[in-house]
Every structure is written in C-alpha cells, then in structure tokens.
Short mmCIF file of C-alpha atoms and ligand atoms in Angstrom, two decimals:
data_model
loop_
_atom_site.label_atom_id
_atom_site.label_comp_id
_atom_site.label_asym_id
_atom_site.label_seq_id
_atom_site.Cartn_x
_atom_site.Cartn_y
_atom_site.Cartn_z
CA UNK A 1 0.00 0.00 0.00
CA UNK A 2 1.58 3.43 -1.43
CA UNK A 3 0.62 7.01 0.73
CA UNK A 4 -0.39 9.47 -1.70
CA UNK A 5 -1.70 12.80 -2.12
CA UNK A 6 -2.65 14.71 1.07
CA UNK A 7 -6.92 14.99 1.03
CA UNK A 8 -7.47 16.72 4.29
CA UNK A 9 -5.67 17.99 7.54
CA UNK A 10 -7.95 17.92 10.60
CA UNK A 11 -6.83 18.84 14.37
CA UNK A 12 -6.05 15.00 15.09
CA UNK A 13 -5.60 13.29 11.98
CA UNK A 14 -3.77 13.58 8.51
CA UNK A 15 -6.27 11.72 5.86
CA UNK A 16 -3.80 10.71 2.83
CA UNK A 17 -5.03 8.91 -0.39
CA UNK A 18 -3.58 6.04 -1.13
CA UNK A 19 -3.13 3.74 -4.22
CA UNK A 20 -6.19 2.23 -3.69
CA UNK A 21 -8.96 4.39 -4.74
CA UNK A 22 -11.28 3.15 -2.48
CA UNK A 23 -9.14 3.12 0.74
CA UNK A 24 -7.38 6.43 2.57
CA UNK A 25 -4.62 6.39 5.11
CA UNK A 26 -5.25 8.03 8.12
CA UNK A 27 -2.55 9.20 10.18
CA UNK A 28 -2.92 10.20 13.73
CA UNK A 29 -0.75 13.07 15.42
CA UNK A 30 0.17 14.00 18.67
CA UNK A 31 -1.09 17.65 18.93
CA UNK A 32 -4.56 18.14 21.25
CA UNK A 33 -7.20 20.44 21.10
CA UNK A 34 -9.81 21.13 23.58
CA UNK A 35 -12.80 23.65 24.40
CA UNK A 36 -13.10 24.11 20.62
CA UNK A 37 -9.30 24.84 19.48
CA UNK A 38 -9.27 27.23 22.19
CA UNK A 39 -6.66 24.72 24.39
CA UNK A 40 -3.71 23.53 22.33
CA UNK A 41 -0.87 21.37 23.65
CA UNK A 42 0.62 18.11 22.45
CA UNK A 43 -0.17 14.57 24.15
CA UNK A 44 3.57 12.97 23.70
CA UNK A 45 2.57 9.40 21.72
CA UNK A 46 -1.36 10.29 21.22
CA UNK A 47 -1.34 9.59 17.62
CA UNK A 48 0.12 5.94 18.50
CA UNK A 49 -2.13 5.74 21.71
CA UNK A 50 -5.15 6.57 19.37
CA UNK A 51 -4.69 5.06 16.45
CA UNK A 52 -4.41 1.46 18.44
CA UNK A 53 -6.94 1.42 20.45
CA UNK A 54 -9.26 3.00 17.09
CA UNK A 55 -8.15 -0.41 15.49
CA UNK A 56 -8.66 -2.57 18.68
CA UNK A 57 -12.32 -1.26 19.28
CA UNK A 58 -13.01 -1.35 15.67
CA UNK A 59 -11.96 -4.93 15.70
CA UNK A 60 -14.33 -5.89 18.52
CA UNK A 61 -17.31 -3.75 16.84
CA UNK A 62 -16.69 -5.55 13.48
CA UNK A 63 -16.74 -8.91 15.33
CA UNK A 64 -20.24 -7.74 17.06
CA UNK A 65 -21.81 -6.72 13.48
CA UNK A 66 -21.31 -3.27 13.34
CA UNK A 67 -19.63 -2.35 9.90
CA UNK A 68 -16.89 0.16 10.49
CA UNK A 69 -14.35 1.68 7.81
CA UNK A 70 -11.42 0.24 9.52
CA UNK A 71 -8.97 -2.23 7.42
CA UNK A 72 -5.91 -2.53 8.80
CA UNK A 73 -3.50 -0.87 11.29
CA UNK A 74 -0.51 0.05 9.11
CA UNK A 75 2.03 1.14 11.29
CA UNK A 76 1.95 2.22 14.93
CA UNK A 77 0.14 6.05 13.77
CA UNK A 78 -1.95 4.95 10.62
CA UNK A 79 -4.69 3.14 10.33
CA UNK A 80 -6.17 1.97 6.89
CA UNK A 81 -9.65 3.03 5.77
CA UNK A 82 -12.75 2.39 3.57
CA UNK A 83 -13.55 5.84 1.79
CA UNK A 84 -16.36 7.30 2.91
CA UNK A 85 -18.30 9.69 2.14
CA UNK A 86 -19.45 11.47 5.97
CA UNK A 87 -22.16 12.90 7.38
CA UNK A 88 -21.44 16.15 8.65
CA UNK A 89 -22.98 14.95 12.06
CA UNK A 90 -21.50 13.84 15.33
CA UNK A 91 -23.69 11.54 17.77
CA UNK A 92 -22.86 11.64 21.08
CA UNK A 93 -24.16 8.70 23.54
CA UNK A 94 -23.57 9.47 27.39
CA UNK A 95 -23.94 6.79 29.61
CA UNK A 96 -23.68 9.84 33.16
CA UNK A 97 -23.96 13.08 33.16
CA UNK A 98 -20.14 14.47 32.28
CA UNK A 99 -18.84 17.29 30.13
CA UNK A 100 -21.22 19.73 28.09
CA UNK A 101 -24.05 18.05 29.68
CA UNK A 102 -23.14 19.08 32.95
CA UNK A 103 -22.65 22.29 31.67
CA UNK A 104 -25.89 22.97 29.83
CA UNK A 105 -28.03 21.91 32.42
CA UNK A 106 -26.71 22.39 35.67
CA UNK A 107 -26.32 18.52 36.70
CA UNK A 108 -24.02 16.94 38.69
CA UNK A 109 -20.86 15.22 36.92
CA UNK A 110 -21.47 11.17 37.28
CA UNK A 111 -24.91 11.09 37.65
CA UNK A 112 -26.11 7.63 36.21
CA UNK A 113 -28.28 8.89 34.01
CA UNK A 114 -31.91 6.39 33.44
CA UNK A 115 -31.44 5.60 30.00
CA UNK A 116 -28.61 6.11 27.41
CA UNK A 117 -28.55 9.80 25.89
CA UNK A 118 -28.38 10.19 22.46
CA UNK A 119 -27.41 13.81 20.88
CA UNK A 120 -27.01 15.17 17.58
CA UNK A 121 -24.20 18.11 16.73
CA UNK A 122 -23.35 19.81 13.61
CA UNK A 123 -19.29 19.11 12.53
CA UNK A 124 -18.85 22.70 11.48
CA UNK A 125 -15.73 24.16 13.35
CA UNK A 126 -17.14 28.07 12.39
CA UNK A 127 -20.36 27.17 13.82
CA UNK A 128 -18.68 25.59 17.11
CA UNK A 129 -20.64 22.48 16.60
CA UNK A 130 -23.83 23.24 17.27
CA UNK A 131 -26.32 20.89 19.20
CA UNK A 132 -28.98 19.99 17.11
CA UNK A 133 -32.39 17.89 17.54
CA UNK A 134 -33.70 15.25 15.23
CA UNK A 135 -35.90 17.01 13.28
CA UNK A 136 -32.81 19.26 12.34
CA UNK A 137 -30.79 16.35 10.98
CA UNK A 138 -34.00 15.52 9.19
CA UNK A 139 -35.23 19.07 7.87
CA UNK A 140 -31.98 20.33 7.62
CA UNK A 141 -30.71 17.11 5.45
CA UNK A 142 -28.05 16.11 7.06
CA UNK A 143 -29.31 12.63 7.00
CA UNK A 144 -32.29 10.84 5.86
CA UNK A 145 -34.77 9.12 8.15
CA UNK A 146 -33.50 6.03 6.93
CA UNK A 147 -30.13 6.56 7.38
CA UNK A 148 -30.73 8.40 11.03
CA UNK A 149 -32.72 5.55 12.44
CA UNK A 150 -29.97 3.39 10.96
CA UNK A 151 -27.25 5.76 12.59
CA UNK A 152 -29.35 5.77 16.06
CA UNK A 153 -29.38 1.73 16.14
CA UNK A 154 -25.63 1.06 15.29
CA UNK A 155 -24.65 3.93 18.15
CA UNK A 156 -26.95 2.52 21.00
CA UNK A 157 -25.16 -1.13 19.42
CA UNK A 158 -21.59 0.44 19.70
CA UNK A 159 -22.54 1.18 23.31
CA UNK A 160 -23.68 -2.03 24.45
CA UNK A 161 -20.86 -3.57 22.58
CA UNK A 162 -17.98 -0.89 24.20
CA UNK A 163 -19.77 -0.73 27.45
CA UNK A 164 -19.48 -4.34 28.13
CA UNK A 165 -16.05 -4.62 26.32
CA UNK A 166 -14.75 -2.23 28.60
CA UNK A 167 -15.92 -3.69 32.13
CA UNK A 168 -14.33 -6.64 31.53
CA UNK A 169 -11.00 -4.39 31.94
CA UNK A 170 -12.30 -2.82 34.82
CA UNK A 171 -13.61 0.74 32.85
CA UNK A 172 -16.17 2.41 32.59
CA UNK A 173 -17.73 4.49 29.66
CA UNK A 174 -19.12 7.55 30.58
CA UNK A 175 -19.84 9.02 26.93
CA UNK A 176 -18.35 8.93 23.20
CA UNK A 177 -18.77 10.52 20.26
CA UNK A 178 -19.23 8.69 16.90
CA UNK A 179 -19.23 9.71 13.06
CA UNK A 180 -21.01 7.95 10.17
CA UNK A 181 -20.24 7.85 6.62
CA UNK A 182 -21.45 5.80 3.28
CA UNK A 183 -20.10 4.31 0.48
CA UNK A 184 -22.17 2.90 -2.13
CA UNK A 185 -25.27 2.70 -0.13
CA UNK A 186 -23.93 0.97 2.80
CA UNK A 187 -23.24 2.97 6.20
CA UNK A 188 -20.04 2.60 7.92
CA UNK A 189 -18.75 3.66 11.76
CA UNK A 190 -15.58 6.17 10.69
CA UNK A 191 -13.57 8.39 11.95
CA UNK A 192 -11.40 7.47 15.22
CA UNK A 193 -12.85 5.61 19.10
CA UNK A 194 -9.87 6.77 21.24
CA UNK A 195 -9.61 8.77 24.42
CA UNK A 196 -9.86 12.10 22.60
CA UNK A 197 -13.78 10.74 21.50
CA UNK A 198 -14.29 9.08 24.83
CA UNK A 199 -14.81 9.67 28.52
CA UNK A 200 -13.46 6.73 30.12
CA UNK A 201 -13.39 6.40 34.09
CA UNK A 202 -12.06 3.41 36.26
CA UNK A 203 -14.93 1.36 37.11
CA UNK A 204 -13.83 1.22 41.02
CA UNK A 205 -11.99 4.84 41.42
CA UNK A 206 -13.68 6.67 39.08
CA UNK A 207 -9.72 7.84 37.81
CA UNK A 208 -10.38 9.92 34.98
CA UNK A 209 -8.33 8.10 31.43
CA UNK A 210 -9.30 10.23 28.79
CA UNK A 211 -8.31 13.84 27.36
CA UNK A 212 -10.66 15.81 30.32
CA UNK A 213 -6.82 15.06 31.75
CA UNK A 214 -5.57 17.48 29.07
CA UNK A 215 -8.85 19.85 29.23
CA UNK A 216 -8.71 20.16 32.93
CA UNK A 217 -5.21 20.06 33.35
CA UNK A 218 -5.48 16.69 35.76
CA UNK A 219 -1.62 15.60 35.59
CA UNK A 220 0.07 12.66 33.70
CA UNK A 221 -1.67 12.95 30.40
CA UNK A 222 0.43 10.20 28.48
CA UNK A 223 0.58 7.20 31.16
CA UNK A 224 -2.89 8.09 31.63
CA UNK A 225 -3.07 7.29 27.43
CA UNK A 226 -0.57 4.71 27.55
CA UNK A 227 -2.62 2.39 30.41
CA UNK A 228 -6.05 2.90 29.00
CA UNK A 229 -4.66 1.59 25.72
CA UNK A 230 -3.04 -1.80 27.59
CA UNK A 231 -5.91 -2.26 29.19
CA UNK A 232 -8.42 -2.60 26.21
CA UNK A 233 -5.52 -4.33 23.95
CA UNK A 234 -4.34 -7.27 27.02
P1 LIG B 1 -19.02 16.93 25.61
O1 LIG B 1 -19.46 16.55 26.98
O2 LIG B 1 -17.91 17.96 25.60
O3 LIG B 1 -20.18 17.36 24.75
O4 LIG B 1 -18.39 15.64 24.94
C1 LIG B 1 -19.12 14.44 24.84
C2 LIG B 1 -18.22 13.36 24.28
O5 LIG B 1 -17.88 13.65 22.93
C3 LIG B 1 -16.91 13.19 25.02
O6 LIG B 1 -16.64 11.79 25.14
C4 LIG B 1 -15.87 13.83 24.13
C5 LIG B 1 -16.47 13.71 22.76
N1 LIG B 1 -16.18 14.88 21.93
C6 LIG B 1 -15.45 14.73 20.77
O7 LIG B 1 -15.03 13.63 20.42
N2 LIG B 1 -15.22 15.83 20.00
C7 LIG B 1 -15.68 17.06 20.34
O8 LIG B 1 -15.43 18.03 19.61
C8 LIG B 1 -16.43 17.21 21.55
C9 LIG B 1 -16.96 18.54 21.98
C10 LIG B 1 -16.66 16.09 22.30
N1 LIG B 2 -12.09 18.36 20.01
C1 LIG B 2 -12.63 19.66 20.29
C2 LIG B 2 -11.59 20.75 20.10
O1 LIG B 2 -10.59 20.56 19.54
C3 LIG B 2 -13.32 19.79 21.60
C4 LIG B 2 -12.89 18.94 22.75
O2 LIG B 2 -12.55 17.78 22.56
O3 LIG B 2 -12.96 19.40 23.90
O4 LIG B 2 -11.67 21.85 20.49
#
C-alpha cells in the first residue's frame, strides 16, 4: 500500500489517499485540542495511543456486526480506511452526566443517568458544533430518516458492545462521540474511538483516562493514554 496525495488535515488526523482508490490512510498526530481549538498542547505518543486502540475497538465492533471503515492498522500512527463519504454529524451517547451536559443543564458530573442519551451536533468548526435535535438532521438534510434511524441503532449497538467490552478491563464508559459515513449505499462507523472521543473512568476509582486530563489540566496525560490503551488491547 503506497501514501499518496494529502486529502485533508484535521486537528487530530492527517487523511492521505492512497493507491487504492477506495481506501485512505489516516494518520494520527500527537497535537490536542480542547474547548473548541481554544486549548492547544501536544499529548507525547497520542497519535500511537489513538490510532491502536481506534483499530482494537473497531476490531471488537466488526466482530459484534457493526460495519466500520477500519482495514488494517498500518504502522503504529496509521490506520487503513474504507472511503467514505461522511455525514457532517457527530452523535454523542452518554452513559452519566459528564462534560457539556453538565454544563448545559446544571447537573451533577457522574450522575447515572436512566437511559442512554443520544445527541445530535453539527461538525462545522465556524459554527462551534452546534447541538442539534432530530428534526434538524432531518429538515436540515443532514441525514435521511432512513439513514438516522440506521445511525441511532448502530450507536446505542456500539454502546452495548464498548460498554461491556470495557468492564471486563475494569472501565467504565461515561460518553463517546461517533461519526457515520457511506459508500455505495452501505453505512459505515468512521472516523477514530480513542480517548480524545471518549470519557473513560475506572470502574472502582472513578480515575479519569481520557483527554478531560488534558482539558482540565489533571496531571500525567500520556501514562494516563498509555494504560487505557493496555488495558483494552491485554
Ligand atoms: P461533551 O461533553 O464535551 O459534549 O463531549 C461528549 C463526548 O464527545 C466526550 O466523550 C468527548 C467527545 N467529543 C469529541 O469527540 N469531539 C468534540 O469536539 C467534543 C466537543 C466532544
Ligand atoms: N475536540 C474539540 C476541540 O478541539 C473539543 C474537545 O474535545 O474538547 O476543540
């Protein structure tokens, strides 16, 4: 597999082309950004952290029957992908109350909350990602019906799947945040499942392993990184 021309620089990832039409090459770097670009640092070995547990979880969502874009990990940063073409949406499923949710309504952090949450943004960086409701995805055509109620089954799925996945290693998942693209048709899981997209607490302590470390400044960002990472790949 060849790396070709550059497509697209996010804040996380590099997205290459590759000679495979069909497949890009995703490579994941170590700079972090939090509170919408406004924080900006560098997480020493995030783009290796991240990219390996993207292709671990991917691997355990593929075995469960969720269809992701994930082929192959490459090297220890790049991870080989289906093309997709994405939905400019991100779904966010929250398990407690952590985060934004906290925020916007005045709740206390790790409330359990009575049933999963399921929320809709816009990915538009201008915009700041603005929440939106169903009938916005829907009106606004970000999605079809079909493909939302699709979208809405495979995310409550990833969360059984990840949820369970994860308390056998003695985590727990708090909330994530997935993207969805398509390719002829068919709907795949993209982007990245890491600890930049996750909140992931220790099941007994309630020790904090994901990138609120970096947002809140909590100390020992990497070995934080490094241990969630062994845990879900042991
Ligand atoms: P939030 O509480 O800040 O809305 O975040 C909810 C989840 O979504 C959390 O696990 C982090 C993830 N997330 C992203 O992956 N990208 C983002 O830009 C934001 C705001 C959150
Ligand atoms: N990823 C977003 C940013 O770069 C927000 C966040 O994760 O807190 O600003």
């Amino acid at each position: 597999m060849e790396k070709g021309e550059l497509l697209y620089e996010g804040k996380a990832k590099r997205i290459f082309e590759t000679d495979d039409e069909g497949v890009l090459w995703a490579e994941f770097k170590d700079s972090a950004t939090a509170f919408d670009g406004v924080k900006k640092g560098t997480i020493k070995k995030k783009g290796v952290y991240n990219a390996t547990m993207s292709a671990k979880l991917f691997a355990v969502l593929e075995r469960a029957g969720v269809a992701t874009h994930f082929e192959k990990q490459f090297d220890e940063r790049t991870l080989l992908v289906r093309r997709l073409e994405m939905f400019p949406v991100e779904i966010v499923m929250r398990n407690r109350v952590a985060g934004s949710l906290a925020k916007r309504y005045g709740l206390e952090r790790g409330t359990v909350l009575k049933k999963p949450l399921l929320e809709y943004y816009l990915k538009n960086d201008d915009l700041h990602d603005p929440m939106m409701n169903r009938n916005h995805v829907l009106v606004l055509g970000y999605m079809t019906e079909r493909t939302l109620s699709h979208v809405e089954a495979e995310a409550a799925k990833v969360n059984r799947v990840l949820t369970n996945y994860m308390k056998d290693r003695g985590l727990e998942l708090v909330d994530f945040k997935l993207e969805f693209g398509e390719r002829g048709r068919k709907i795949y899981l993209g982007d990245e499942i890491s600890p930049d997209t996750c909140r992931i607490w220790d099941a007994a302590t309630g020790e904090v392993f994901d990138k609120d470390r970096f947002r809140f400044d909590l100390g020992e960002v990497e070995s934080h990184y490094e241990e969630v990472v062994r845990r879900l790949t042991a």
